[in-house]
Coordinates of C-alpha atoms in Angstrom, one line a residue:
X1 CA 45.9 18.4 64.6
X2 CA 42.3 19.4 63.7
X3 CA 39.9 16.5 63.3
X4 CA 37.5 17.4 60.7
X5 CA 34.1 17.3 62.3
X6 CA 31.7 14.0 61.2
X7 CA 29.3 14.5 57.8
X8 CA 26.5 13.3 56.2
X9 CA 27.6 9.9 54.2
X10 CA 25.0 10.3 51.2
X11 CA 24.9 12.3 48.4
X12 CA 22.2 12.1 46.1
X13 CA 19.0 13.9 48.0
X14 CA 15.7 13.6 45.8
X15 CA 12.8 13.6 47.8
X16 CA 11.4 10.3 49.0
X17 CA 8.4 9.9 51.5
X18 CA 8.4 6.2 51.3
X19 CA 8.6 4.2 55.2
X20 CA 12.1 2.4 55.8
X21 CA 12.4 -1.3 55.1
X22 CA 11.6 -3.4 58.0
X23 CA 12.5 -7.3 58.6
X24 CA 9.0 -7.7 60.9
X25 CA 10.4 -8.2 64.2
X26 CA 8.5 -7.3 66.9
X27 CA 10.9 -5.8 69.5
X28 CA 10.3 -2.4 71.5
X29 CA 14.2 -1.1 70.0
X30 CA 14.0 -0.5 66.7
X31 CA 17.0 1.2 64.5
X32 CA 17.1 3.5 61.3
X33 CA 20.2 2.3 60.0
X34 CA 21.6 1.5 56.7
X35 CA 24.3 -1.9 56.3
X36 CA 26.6 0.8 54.7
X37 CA 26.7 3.3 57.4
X38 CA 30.0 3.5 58.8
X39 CA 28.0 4.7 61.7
X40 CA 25.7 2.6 61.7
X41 CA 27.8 -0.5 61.5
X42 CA 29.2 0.6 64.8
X43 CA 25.4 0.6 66.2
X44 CA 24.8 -2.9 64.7
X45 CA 27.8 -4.9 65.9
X46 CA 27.2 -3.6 69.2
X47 CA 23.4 -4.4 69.3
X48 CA 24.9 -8.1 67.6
X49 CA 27.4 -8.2 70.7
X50 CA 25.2 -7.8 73.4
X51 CA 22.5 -9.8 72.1
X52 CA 19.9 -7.5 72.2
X53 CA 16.9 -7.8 69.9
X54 CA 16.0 -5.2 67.6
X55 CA 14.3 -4.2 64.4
X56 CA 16.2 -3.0 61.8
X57 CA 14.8 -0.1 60.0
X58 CA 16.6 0.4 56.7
X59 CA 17.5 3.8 55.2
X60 CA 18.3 4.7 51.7
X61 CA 20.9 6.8 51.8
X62 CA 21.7 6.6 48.2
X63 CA 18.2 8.0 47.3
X64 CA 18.6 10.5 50.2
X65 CA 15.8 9.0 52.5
X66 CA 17.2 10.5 55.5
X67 CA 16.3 13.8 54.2
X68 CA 12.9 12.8 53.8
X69 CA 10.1 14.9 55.7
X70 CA 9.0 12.1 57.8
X71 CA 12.6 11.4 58.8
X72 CA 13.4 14.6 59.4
X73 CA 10.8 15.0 62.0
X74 CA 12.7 12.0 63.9
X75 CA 16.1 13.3 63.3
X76 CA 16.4 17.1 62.2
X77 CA 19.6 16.5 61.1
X78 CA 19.3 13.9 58.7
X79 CA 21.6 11.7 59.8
X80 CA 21.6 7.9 60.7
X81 CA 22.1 5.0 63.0
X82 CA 18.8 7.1 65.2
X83 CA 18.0 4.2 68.1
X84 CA 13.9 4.1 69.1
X85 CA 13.0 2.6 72.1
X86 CA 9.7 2.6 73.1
X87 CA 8.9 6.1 72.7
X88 CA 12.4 7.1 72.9
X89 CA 14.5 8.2 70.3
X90 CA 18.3 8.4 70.5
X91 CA 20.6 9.9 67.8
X92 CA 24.2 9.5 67.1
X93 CA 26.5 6.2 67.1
X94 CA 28.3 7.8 70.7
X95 CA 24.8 8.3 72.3
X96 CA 23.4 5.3 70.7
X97 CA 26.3 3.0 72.3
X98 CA 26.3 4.7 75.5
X99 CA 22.1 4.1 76.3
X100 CA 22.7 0.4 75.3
X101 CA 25.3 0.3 77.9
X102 CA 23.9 2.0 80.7
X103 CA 19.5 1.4 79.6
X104 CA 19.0 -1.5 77.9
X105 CA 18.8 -4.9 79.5
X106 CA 21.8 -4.6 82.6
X107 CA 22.4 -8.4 82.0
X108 CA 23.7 -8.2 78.6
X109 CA 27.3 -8.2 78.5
X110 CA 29.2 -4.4 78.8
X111 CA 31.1 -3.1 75.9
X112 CA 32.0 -0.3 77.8
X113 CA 32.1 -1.3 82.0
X114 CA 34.5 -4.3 81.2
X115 CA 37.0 -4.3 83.7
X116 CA 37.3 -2.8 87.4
X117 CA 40.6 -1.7 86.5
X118 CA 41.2 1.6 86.3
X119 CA 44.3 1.7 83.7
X120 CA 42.5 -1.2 81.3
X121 CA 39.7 1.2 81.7
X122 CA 41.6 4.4 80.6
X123 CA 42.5 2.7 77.6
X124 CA 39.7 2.1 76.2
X125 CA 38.0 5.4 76.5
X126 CA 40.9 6.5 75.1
X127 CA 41.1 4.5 72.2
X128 CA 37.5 4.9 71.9
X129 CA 38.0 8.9 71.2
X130 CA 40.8 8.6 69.4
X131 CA 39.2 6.6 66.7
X132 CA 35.9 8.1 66.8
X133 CA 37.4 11.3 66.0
X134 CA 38.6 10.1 62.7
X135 CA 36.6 11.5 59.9
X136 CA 35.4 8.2 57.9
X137 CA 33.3 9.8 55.6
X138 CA 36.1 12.0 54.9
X139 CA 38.2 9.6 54.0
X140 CA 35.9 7.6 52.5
X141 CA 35.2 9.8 49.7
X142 CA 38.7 11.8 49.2
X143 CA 39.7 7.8 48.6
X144 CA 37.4 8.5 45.4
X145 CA 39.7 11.6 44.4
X146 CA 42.7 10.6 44.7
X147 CA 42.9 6.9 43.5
X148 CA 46.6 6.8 43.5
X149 CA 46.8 6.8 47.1
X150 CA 45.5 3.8 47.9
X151 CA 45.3 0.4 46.5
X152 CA 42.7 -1.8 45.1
X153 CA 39.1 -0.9 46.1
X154 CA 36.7 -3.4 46.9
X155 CA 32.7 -4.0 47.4
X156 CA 30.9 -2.1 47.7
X157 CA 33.3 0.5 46.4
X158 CA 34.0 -0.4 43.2
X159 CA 32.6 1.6 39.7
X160 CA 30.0 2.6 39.5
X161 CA 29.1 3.3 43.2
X162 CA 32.3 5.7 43.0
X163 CA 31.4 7.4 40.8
X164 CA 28.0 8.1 42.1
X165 CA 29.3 9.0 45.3
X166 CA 32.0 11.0 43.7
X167 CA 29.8 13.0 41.5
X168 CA 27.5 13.6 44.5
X169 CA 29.9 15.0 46.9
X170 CA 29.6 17.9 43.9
X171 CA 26.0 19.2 44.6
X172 CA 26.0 17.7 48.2
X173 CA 26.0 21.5 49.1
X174 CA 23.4 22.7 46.7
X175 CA 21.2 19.9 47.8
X176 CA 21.7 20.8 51.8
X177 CA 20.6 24.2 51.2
X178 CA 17.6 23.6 49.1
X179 CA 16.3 20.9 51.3
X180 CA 16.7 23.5 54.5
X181 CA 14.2 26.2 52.4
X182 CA 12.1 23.0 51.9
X183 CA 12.3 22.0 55.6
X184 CA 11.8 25.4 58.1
X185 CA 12.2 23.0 61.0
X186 CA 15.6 21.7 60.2
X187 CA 16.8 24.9 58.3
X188 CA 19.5 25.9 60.6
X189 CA 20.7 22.1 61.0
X190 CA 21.2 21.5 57.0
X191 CA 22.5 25.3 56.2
X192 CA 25.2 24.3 59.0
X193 CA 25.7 20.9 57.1
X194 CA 25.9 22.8 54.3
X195 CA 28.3 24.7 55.0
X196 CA 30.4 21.9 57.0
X197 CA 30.2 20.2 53.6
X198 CA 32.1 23.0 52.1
X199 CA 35.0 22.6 54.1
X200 CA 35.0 19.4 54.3
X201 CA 35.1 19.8 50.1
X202 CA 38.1 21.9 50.0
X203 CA 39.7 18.7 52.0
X204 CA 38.9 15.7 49.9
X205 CA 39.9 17.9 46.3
X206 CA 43.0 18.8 47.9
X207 CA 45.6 15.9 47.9
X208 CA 47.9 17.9 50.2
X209 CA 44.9 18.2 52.6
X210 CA 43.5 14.6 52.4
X211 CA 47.3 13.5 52.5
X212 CA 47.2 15.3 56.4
X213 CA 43.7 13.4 57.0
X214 CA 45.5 10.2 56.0
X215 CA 48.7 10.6 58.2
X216 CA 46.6 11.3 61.1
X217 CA 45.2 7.8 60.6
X218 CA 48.7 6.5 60.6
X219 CA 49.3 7.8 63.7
X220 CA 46.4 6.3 65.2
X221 CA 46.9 3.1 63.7
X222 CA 50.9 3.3 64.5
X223 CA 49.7 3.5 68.9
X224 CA 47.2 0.9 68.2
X225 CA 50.0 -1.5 67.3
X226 CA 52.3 -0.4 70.4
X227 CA 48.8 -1.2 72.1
X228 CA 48.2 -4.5 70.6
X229 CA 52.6 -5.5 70.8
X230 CA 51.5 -5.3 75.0
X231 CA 48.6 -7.3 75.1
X232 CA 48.2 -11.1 75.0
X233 CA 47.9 -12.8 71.9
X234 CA 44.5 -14.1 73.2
X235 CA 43.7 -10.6 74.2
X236 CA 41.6 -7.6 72.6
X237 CA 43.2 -4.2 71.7
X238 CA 42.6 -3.2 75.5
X239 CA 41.9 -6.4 78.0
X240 CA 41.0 -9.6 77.1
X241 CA 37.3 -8.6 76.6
X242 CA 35.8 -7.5 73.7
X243 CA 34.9 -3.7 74.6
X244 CA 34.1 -0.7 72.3
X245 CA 37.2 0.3 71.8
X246 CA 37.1 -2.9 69.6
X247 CA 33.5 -2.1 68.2
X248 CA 35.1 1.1 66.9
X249 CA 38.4 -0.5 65.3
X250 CA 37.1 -3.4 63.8
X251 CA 34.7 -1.7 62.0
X252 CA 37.5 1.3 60.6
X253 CA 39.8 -1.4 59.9
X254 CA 37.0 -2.8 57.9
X255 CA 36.3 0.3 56.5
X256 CA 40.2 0.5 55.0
X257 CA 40.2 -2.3 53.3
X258 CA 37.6 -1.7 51.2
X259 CA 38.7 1.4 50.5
X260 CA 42.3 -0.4 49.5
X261 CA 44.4 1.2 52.0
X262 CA 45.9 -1.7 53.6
X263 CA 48.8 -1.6 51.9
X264 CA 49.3 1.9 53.5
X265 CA 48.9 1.3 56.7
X266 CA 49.3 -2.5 57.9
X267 CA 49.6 -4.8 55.4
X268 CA 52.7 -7.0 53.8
X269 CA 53.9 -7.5 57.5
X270 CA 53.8 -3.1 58.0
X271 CA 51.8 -3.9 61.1
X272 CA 51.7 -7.2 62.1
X273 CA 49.8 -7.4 65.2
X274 CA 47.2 -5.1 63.3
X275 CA 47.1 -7.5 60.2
X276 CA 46.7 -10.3 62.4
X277 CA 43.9 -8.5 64.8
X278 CA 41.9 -7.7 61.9
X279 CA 42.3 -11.4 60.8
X280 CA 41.2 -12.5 64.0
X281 CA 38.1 -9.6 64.6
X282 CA 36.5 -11.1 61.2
X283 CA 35.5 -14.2 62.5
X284 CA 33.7 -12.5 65.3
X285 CA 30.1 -13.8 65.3
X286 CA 29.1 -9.5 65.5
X287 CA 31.3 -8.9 62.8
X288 CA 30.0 -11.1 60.5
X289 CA 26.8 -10.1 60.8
X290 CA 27.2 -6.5 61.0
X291 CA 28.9 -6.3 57.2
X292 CA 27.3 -6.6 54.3
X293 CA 27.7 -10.4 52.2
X294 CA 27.5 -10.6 48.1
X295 CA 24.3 -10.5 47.8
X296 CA 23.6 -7.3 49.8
X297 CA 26.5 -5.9 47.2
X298 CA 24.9 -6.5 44.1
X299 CA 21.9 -5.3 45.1
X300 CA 23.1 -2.2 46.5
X301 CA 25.2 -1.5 43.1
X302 CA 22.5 -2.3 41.2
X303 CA 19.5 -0.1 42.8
X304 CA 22.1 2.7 43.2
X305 CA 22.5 3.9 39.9
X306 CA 21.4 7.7 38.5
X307 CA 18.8 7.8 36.0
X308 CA 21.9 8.1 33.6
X309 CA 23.0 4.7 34.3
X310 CA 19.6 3.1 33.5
X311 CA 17.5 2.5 30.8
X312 CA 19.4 2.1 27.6
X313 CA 22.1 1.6 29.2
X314 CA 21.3 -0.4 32.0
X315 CA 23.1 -3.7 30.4
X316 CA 26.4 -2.2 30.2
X317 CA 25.7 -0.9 33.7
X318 CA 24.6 -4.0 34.8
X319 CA 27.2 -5.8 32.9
X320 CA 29.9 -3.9 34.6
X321 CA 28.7 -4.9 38.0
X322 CA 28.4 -8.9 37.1
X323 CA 31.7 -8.8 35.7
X324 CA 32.9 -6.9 39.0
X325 CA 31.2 -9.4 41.1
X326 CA 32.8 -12.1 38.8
X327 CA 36.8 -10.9 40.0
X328 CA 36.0 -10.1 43.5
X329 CA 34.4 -14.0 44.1
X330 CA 37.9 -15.1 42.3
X331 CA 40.0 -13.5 44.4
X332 CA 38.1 -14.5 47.8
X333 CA 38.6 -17.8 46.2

């Protein structure tokens, strides 16, 4: 099975040359992130789990910072979490994780060097790739497609922000290659995007496809349970530590539920040891920090409308969102 190769997670690219949102703390790591990232989620809990201190720099992806000219000087590829420390500047979630292990601060506790054990050790690295190599954006969006696959959506992907996304995965390829005649520097970068983003297309629009992307998840999720049955009740997906093989699941199991695809793959007793994990991983300190609350929802809804959504109509836009929030907070309750 062919894993389809990680993409960009925004859509809408108009050109921005605004500085990212910062929080003020001063702190020699700093990291361009955005709460929404699946990415950069990873990133975050891990930076949450090892107690490091760090500046968050926010990206909006929904306005298509990251393809902005100041950012793509940091990252020619326009892609986020990108890790700054001091002077040095680290892309991708895999790299990002593996400096904060092996660079930052010895004493903080390992994600990755947990145990001396050589088997315990295996397993994680291998359920490390394993779930890495799922495509999230992929899924993400093709959920947006094909509706009747999955369940009940929830914040933050609710109408209108699937539409939005939806209608952007459209001109996602237009976008790339105008922005690489805008950018010389990054032109090879975004035409391969571009053209990554085409295949990646032909995936999500195809329900046989996207129905293949989905099984492979199962599979995954089918030897994570066999994993979990092993292990002690007290105990993680791989030892009794909290590693990255953990960073990595909690935040795709997260990732499925919003997109309403529990039903599908653990839910209703399917996968009990996987409902019950992902129970368990939610009242982890990291966890509960790393995803977005209410508030951050209905800010995020609101700010990420088109033009076509404001103005005139921006209390029926607005309205829709309220009343959204309204159901979701009733049935938390």
């Amino acid at each position: 099975m062919h894993y389809v190769q990680k993409y960009i997670e925004n859509f809408h690219l108009p050109k921005i040359n605004n500085t990212p949102q910062s929080n003020g703390i001063k702190t020699n790591v700093s990291l361009y992130c955005n709460y929404y990232s699946f990415y950069s989620q990873k990133v975050l809990m891990a930076l949450y789990e090892k107690n490091i201190e760090f500046e968050p720099l926010l990206i909006d992806i929904t306005r298509g910072e990251q393809y902005s000219s100041w950012f793509l000087e940091i990252n020619p590829r326009g892609e986020i979490p990108v890790l700054k420390v001091d002077n040095v500047v680290i892309p991708d979630s895999t790299r990002i994780l593996d400096f904060l292990e092996e660079h930052i601060n010895q004493e903080t506790p390992p994600l990755i060097n947990v145990s001396s054990d050589g088997k315990i050790m295996k397993n994680i690295n291998m359920f490390r790739e394993m779930i890495e190599a799922l495509p999230a954006g992929l899924i993400t969006i093709g959920s947006f497609f094909h509706p009747h696959l999955c369940g009940t959506p929830k914040l933050p992907f609710i109408l209108p922000v699937r539409e939005v996304l939806k209608n952007g995965d459209l001109s996602n390829s237009k976008n790339l290659r105008k922005l690489a005649k805008e950018h010389p520097k990054a032109e090879n970068v975004l035409l391969y995007k571009a053209e990554i983003q085409d295949r990646k297309h032909e995936i999500i629009t195809n329900e046989e496809e996207y129905l293949k992307v989905l099984n492979v998840v199962d599979d995954v999720l089918g030897q994570v349970e066999e994993q979990l049955t092993r292990q002690y009740q007290e105990n993680w997906l791989c030892s009794e530590q909290f590693s990255i093989a953990d960073i990595n699941l909690a935040v795709l199991l997260q990732r499925l539920w919003e997109l309403g695809l529990e039903d599908r793959f653990w839910s209703k007793r399917k996968r009990p040891h996987v409902e019950q994990y992902f129970e368990r991983v939610k009242e982890r300190e990291s966890f509960k920090k790393t995803i977005p609350g209410l508030p951050v929802h209905i800010k995020m809804i609101i700010t990420s409308q088109p033009p076509v959504y404001l103005g005139a109509a921006s209390a029926v836009s607005v309205g829709m969102v309220l009343a959204t929030v309204y159901l979701f907070k009733k049935l938390i309750h």
